Short mmCIF file of C-alpha atoms in Angstrom, two decimals:
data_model
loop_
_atom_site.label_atom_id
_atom_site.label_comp_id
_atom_site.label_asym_id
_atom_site.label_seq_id
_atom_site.Cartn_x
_atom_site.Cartn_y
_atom_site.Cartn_z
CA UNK U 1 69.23 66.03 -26.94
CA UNK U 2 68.45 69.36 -24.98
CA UNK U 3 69.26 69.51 -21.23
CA UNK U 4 67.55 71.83 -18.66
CA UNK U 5 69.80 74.12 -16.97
CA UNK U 6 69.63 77.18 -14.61
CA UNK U 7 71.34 80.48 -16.33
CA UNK U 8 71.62 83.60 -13.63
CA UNK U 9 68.00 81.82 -12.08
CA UNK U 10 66.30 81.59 -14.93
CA UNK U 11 65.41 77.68 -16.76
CA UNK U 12 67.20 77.16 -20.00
CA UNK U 13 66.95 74.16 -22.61
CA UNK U 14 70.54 73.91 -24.39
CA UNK U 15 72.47 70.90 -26.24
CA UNK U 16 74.02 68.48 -23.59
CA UNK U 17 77.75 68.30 -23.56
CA UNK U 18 77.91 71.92 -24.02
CA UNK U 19 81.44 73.08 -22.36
CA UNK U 20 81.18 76.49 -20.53
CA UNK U 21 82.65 78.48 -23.09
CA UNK U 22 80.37 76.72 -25.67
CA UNK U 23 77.57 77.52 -23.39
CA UNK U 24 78.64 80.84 -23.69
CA UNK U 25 79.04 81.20 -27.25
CA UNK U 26 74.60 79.38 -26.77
CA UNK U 27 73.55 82.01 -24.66
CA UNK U 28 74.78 84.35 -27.31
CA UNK U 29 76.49 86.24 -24.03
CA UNK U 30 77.37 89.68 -25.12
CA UNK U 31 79.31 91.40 -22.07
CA UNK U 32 83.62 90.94 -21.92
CA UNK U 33 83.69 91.46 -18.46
CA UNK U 34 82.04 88.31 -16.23
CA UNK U 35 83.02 85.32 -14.45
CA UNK U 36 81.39 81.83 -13.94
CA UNK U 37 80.65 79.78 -11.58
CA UNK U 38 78.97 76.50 -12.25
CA UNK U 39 77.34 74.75 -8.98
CA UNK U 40 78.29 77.45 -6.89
CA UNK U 41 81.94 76.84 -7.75
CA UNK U 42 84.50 79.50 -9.86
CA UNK U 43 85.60 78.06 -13.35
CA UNK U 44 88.33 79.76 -14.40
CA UNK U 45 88.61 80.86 -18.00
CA UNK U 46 91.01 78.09 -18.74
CA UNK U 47 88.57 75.73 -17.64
CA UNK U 48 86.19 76.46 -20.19
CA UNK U 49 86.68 73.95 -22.15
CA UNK U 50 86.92 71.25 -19.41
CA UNK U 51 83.95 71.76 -18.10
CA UNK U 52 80.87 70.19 -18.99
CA UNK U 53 77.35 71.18 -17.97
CA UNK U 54 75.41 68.58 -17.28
CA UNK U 55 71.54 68.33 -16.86
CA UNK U 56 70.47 70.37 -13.81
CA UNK U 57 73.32 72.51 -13.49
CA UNK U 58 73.31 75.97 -11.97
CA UNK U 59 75.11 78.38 -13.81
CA UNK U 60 76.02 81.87 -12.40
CA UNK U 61 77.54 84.22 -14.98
CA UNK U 62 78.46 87.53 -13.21
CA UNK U 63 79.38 91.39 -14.29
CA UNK U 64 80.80 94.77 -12.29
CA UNK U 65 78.27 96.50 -10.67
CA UNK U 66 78.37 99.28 -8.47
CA UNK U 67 79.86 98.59 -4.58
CA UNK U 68 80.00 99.39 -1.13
CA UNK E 1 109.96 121.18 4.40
CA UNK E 2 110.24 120.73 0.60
CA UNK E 3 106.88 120.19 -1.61
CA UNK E 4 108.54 116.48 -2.14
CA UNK E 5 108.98 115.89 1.96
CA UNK E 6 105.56 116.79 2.05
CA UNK E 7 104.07 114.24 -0.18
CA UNK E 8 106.47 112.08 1.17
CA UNK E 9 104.94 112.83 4.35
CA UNK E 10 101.73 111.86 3.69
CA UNK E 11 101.35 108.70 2.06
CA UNK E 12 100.80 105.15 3.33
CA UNK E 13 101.09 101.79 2.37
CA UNK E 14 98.38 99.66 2.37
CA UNK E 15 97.76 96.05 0.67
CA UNK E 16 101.45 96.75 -1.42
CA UNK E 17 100.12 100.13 -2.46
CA UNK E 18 101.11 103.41 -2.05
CA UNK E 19 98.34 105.70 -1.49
CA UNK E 20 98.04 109.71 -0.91
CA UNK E 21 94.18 109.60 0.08
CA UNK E 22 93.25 107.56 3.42
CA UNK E 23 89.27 107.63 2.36
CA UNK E 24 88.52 104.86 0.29
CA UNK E 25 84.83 105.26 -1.14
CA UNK E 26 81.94 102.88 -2.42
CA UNK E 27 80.47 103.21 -6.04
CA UNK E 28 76.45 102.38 -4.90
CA UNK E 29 73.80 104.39 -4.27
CA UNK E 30 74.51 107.60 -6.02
CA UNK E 31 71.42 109.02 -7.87
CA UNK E 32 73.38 108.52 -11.02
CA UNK E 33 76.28 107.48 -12.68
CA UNK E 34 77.91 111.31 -13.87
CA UNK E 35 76.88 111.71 -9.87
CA UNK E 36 79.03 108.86 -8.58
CA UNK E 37 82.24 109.84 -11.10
CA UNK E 38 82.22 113.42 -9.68
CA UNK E 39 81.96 112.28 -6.07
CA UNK E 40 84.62 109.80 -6.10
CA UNK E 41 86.44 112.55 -8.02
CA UNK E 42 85.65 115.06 -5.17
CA UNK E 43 86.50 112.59 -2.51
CA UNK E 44 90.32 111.90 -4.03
CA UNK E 45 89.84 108.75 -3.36
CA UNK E 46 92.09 106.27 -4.72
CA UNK E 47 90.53 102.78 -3.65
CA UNK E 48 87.06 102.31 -5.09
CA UNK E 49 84.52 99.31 -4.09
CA UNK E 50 83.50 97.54 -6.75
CA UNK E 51 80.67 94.29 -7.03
CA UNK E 52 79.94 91.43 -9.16
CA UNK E 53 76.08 90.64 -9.85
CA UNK E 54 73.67 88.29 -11.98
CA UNK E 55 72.45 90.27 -15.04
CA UNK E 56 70.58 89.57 -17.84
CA UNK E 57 72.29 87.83 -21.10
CA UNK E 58 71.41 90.70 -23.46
CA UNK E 59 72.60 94.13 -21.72
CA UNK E 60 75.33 95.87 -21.46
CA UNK E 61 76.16 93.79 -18.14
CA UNK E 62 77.88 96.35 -16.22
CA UNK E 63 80.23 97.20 -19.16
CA UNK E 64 78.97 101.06 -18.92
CA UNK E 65 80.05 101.34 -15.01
CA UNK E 66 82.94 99.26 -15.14
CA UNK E 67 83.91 101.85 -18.07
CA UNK E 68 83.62 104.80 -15.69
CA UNK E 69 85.43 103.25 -12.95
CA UNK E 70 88.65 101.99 -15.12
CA UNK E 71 89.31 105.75 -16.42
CA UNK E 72 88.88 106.76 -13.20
CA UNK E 73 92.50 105.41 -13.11
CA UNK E 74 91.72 104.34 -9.39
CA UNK E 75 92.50 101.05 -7.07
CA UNK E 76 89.35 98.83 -7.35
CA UNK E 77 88.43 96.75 -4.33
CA UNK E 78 85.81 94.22 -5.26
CA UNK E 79 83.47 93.11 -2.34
CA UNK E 80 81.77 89.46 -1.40
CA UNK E 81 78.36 91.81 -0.63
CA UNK E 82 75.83 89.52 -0.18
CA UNK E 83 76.98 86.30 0.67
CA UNK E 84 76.18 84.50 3.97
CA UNK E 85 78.68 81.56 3.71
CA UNK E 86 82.37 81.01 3.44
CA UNK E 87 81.86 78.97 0.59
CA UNK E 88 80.16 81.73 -1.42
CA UNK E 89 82.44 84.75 -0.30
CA UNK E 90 85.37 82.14 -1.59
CA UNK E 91 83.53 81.48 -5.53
CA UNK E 92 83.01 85.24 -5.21
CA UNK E 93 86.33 86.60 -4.69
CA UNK E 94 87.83 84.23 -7.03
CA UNK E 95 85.50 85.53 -9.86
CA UNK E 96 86.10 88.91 -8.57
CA UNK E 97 89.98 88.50 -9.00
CA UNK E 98 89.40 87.35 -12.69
CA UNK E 99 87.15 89.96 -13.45
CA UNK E 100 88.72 93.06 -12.29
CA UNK E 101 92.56 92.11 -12.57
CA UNK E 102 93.13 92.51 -8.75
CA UNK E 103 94.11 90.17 -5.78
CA UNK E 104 92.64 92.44 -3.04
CA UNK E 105 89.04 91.49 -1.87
CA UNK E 106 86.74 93.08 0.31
CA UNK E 107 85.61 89.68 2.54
CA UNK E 108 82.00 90.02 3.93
CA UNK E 109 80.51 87.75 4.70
CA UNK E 110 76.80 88.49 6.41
CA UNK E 111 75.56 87.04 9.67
CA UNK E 112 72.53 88.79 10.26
CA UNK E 113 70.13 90.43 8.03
CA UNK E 114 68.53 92.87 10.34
CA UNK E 115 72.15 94.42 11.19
CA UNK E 116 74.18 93.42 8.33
CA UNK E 117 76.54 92.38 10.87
CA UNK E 118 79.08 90.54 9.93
CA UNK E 119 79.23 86.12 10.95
CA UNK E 120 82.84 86.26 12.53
CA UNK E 121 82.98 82.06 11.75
CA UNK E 122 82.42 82.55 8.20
CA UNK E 123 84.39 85.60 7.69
CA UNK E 124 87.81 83.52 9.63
CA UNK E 125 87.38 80.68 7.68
CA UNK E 126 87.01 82.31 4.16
CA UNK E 127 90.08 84.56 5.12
CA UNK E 128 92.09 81.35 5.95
CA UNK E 129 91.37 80.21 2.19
CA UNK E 130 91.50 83.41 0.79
CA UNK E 131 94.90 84.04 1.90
CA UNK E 132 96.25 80.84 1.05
CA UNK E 133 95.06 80.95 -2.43
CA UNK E 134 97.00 85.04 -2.51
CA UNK E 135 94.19 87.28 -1.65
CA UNK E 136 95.10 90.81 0.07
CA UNK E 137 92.13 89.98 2.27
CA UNK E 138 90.56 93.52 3.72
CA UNK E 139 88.11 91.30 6.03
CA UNK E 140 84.99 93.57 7.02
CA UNK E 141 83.94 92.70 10.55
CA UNK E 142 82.94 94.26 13.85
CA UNK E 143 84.60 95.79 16.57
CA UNK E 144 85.32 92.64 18.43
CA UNK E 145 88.71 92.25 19.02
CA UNK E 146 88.83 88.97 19.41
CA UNK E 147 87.22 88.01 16.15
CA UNK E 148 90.23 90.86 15.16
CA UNK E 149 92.66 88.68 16.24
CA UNK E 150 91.52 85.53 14.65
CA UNK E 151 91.62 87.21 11.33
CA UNK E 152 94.99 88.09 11.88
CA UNK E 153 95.60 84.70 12.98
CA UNK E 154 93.94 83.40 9.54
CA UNK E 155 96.80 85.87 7.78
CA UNK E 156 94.91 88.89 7.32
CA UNK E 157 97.42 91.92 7.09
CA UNK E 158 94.70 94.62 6.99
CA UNK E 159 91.55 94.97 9.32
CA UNK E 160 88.08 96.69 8.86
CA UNK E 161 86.64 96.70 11.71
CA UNK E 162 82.62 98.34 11.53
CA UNK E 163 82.00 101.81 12.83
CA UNK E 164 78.44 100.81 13.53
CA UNK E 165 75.38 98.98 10.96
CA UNK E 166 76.15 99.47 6.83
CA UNK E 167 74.38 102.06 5.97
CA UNK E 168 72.89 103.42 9.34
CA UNK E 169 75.27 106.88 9.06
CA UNK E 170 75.56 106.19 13.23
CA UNK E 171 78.98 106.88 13.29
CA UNK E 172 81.16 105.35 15.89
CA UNK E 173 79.15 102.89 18.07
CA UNK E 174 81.76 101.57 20.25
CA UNK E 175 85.01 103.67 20.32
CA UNK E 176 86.61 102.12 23.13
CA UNK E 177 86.56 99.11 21.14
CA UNK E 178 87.63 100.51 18.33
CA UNK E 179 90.86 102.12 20.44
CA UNK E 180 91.16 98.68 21.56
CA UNK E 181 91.71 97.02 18.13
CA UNK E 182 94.09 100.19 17.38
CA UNK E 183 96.19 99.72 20.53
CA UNK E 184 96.45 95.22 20.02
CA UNK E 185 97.29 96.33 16.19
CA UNK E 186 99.84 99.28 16.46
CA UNK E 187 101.39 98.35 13.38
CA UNK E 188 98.66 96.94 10.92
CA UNK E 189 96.69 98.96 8.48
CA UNK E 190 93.43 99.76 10.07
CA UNK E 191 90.25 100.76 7.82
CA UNK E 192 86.93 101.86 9.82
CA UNK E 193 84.20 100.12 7.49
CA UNK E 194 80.43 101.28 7.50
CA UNK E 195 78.24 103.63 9.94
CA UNK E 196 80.21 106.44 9.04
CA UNK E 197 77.41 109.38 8.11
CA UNK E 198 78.79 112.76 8.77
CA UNK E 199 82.39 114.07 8.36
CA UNK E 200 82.58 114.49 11.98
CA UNK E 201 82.47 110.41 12.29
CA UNK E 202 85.56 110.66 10.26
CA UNK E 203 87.26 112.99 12.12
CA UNK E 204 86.67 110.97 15.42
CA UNK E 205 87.44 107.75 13.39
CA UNK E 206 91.60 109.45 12.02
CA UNK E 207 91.52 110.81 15.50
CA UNK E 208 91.56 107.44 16.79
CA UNK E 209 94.51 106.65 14.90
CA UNK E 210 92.54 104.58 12.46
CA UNK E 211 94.71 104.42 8.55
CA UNK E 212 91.46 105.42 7.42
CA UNK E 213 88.00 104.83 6.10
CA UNK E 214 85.32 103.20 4.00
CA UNK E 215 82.33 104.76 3.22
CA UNK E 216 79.61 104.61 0.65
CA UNK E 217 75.96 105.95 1.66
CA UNK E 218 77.21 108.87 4.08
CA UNK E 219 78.08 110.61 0.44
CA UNK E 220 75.92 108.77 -2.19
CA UNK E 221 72.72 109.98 0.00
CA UNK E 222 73.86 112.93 0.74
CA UNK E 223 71.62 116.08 -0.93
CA UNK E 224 74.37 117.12 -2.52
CA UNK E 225 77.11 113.18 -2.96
CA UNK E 226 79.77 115.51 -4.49
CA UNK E 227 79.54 118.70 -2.00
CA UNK E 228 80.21 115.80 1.01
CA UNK E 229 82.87 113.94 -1.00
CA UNK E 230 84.76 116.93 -0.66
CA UNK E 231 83.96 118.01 2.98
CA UNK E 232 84.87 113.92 3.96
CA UNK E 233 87.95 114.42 2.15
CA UNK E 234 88.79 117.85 4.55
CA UNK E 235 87.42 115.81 7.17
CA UNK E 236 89.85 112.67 6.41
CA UNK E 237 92.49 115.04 6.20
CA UNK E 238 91.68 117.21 9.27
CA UNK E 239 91.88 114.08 11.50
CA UNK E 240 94.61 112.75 10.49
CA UNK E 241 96.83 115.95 10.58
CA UNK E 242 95.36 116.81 14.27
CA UNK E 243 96.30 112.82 15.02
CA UNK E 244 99.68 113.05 13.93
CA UNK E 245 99.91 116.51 15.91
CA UNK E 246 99.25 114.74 18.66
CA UNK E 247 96.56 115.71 20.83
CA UNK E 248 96.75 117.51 23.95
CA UNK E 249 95.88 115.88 27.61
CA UNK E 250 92.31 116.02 28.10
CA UNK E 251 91.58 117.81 31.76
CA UNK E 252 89.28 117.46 34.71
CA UNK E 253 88.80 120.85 35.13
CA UNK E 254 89.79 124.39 33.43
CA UNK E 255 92.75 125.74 33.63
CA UNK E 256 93.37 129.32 32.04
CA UNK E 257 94.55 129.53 28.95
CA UNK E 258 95.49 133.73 29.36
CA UNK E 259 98.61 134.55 31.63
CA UNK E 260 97.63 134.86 35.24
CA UNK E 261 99.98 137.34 35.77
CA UNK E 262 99.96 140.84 35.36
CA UNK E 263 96.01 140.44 35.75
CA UNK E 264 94.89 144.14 36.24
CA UNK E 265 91.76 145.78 38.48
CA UNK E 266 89.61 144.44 40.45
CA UNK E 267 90.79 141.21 41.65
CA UNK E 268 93.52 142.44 43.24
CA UNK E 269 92.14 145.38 45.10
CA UNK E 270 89.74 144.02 47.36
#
């Protein structure tokens, strides 16, 4: 079954029980450098795996930029 | 003095680092990216602020900047830019750590839009987490010292107080404030963050006694980013030296600087 999720603000449809580094792997994610946060909260790399997205779930995936 | 007591001499400590440059300099802004690597390359700056930012799945994502910035071979403080809540500056940072390899964070956190000013609630409580979870928190806020010593209070070991509005190149708003901060803090790294728009604000700002400065738009918007990056790096310089010199006693009125004595002609032979 395909869940509805929110990816960097945008609606996606991916496979429920996706963990965050399968969602990754989904998204087809292409960048080394980012962080996540699911839900407004950080998810470490080592929680990957442990974390499940669930239906409804905001997703921010992050990159450098430039700063002031 | 030997070339080694010289360079000795003239660096600082700051966040467990040991720096040579006292301008630290922001990486937005500049009308391109071989622009903004031969500013910050003009400026000898050694702390560069960095960001973190939604992008789209299939790009580079950053990977081209970030590239510039890590052979650079420089310091990179990450900010919270953007956020308006303790709770995002906190997700932020901690993505920020991960990403760039770095415990310092730049904590802003936003209270106003019009002003950019900083919300001193928000900013105290995400520097009490912050520092508990190991962040070298470099808190942006105002000139307030009483919002200064709260962050202190929270554990902050570094301050960066605002010169005036991000971006509005006013220079120093408030410097008896500012002195004030410097005079409560004798001992504590002090950073003047944002306003600053002409080398003569950071003069006035080393003059003050201030460990030094943040700035971003004052070069990127320059006419010419690298040209200023090197006159704010005289200018950082300039202040400092005439602060550690050790100003003389401002007067009420003049006093001659030419020996009185021996004056010839006229004055005497009325």
């Amino acid at each position: 079954m395909m869940i509805k999720i929110s990816v960097n603000g945008e609606i996606k449809e991916v496979s429920e029980n996706l963990n965050v580094k399968e969602l990754i792997q989904a998204l087809e994610y292409k960048t080394k450098g980012f962080a996540v946060a699911v839900n407004t909260t950080f998810v470490a790399i080592d929680s990957y795996e442990k974390t499940i997205i669930r239906y409804g779930d905001t997703i921010d995936i992050l990159s450098p930029v430039q700063g002031g | 003095m030997t070339k080694h007591m010289e360079k000795e001499r003239n660096t600082w400590e700051i966040g467990g680092k040991t720096l040579n440059s006292r301008m630290f300099i922001g990486s937005a802004l500049y009308p391109s990216p071989a622009i903004m690597e031969a500013s910050i390359k003009a400026s000898k700056a050694e702390v560069v602020t960095v960001s973190l930012r939604r992008q789209g799945v299939n790009r580079d994502a950053g990977e081209g900047f970030w590239k510039i910035i890590r052979d650079l071979g420089v310091e990179v403080l990450p900010n919270t830019a953007g956020c308006h809540s303790a709770k995002e500056a906190i997700t932020i940072a901690q993505m920020a750590r991960e990403v760039f390899g770095t415990h310092w964070i730049k904590l802003e956190v936003i209270g106003d839009q019009y002003n950019l000013q900083p919300d001193p609630y928000e900013t105290v409580e995400a520097a009490k987490v912050l520092v508990k979870k190991g962040f070298e928190v470099f808190p942006y806020t105002t000139d307030d010292l009483v919002v200064a010593k709260k962050l202190v209070d929270a554990g902050c070991k570094i301050l960066m107080p605002w010169g005036s509005p991000i971006g509005s190149g006013k220079g120093l708003m408030n410097p008896y404030n500012l002195k004030a901060i410097r005079e409560a803090f004798p001992d504590m790294p002090l950073i003047i963050d944002a306003g600053i728009g002409k080398p003569s604000h950071a003069i006035e700002a080393m003059e003050l006694g201030y460990d030094g400065i943040l700035l971003n738009s004052a070069v990127a918007l320059a006419q010419d980013p690298a040209a200023m990056a090197k006159a704010f790096a005289m200018a950082v310089e300039a202040g400092r030296t005439g602060y550690e010199a050790g100003a003389m006693q401002e007067r009420e009125f003049a006093s001659p600087s030419t020996p009185t004595v021996g004056t010839p002609f006229w004055h005497h032979e009325k």
